[in-house]
């Protein structure tokens, strides 16, 4: 059976792509952020996953307001990145794992998560940049399965629902007849708001509690409604549901292997966490 070797959760911000392209990693602004990834690079080099299942939210590149699935999953041989208006370089396509995609689709629909299946899917900064952060040497050495959760157009799925989706994904991976080593990745959050009167809003106290509880009591954050999470973390802070989906996929107790928290990257409280099953 396939094995889930761990979970990695990180923020995604387009400015990271610019910093990577211009090699700004050692500048004072960026160093505390990029240095946070060094222990994760060591862990990946030692643990060598074959496949990454990536929870993220599309921001209007693949899905626009006219057609917005609550949950969508890729089932493609490769996923192309494209210009989404931030002036970032387009990255090389990411390899898919169609076998795991279709296994997940079968298992998730059976488990009453009716996802939109995408045999073509453009992936935006929320998918591509975290993979570039994790494997900066490139090209990305893992096959991927993107799972997209709507955090853009209301109504959004609840935090509790996203956690349960993650659990269903975790159970399905563990039931997959394969010797693949799978890492689960979640990208988004932590607190940030890009528009309106509260633009620039960050809630360090909540973020730090969220990171602590993600390990010890993941149901803690699932008790908040989406409007409460928007109030507490900002309109885009609600992307933290990707962290809950990732934690759900790890199924049992977990141990925190590494974390980093740095304010701000652009408008975002940048968090990073690496967890293994305890
Ligand atoms: C920023 C953060 C995001 O999550 C995003 O998708 C786009 C921009 C920012 O802080 O600039
Ligand atoms: Fe975002």
mmCIF file of C-alpha atoms in Angstrom, residues 1 16 22 24 34-35 58 72 89-91 99 102 115 128 149 163 166 171 174-175 182 201 209 236 244 267 271 277:
data_model
loop_
_atom_site.group_PDB
_atom_site.id
_atom_site.type_symbol
_atom_site.label_atom_id
_atom_site.label_comp_id
_atom_site.label_asym_id
_atom_site.label_seq_id
_atom_site.Cartn_x
_atom_site.Cartn_y
_atom_site.Cartn_z
ATOM 1 C CA UNK A 1 0.000 0.000 0.000
ATOM 2 C CA UNK A 16 8.030 34.791 -3.687
ATOM 3 C CA UNK A 22 15.777 37.631 -9.019
ATOM 4 C CA UNK A 24 16.869 37.694 -3.539
ATOM 5 C CA UNK A 34 13.755 31.360 2.815
ATOM 6 C CA UNK A 35 15.905 30.079 5.701
ATOM 7 C CA UNK A 58 -6.889 28.748 -7.611
ATOM 8 C CA UNK A 72 -11.730 20.102 -7.932
ATOM 9 C CA UNK A 89 8.142 33.903 -15.113
ATOM 10 C CA UNK A 90 6.129 30.932 -16.335
ATOM 11 C CA UNK A 91 7.403 27.732 -14.763
ATOM 12 C CA UNK A 99 -3.171 6.566 -11.508
ATOM 13 C CA UNK A 102 -8.208 8.389 -10.633
ATOM 14 C CA UNK A 115 -15.285 16.724 -6.884
ATOM 15 C CA UNK A 128 3.703 26.181 -8.475
ATOM 16 C CA UNK A 149 -10.540 24.123 -2.755
ATOM 17 C CA UNK A 163 -10.656 18.735 7.307
ATOM 18 C CA UNK A 166 -8.350 15.723 3.922
ATOM 19 C CA UNK A 171 -7.598 7.126 3.829
ATOM 20 C CA UNK A 174 -3.317 4.573 2.358
ATOM 21 C CA UNK A 175 -5.689 2.166 0.563
ATOM 22 C CA UNK A 182 3.382 10.326 -0.783
ATOM 23 C CA UNK A 201 -4.593 42.924 8.320
ATOM 24 C CA UNK A 209 -2.442 29.382 18.156
ATOM 25 C CA UNK A 236 -7.539 35.625 2.213
ATOM 26 C CA UNK A 244 -6.628 21.672 7.826
ATOM 27 C CA UNK A 267 0.697 41.371 2.790
ATOM 28 C CA UNK A 271 3.833 30.230 7.925
ATOM 29 C CA UNK A 277 2.742 10.800 11.646
#
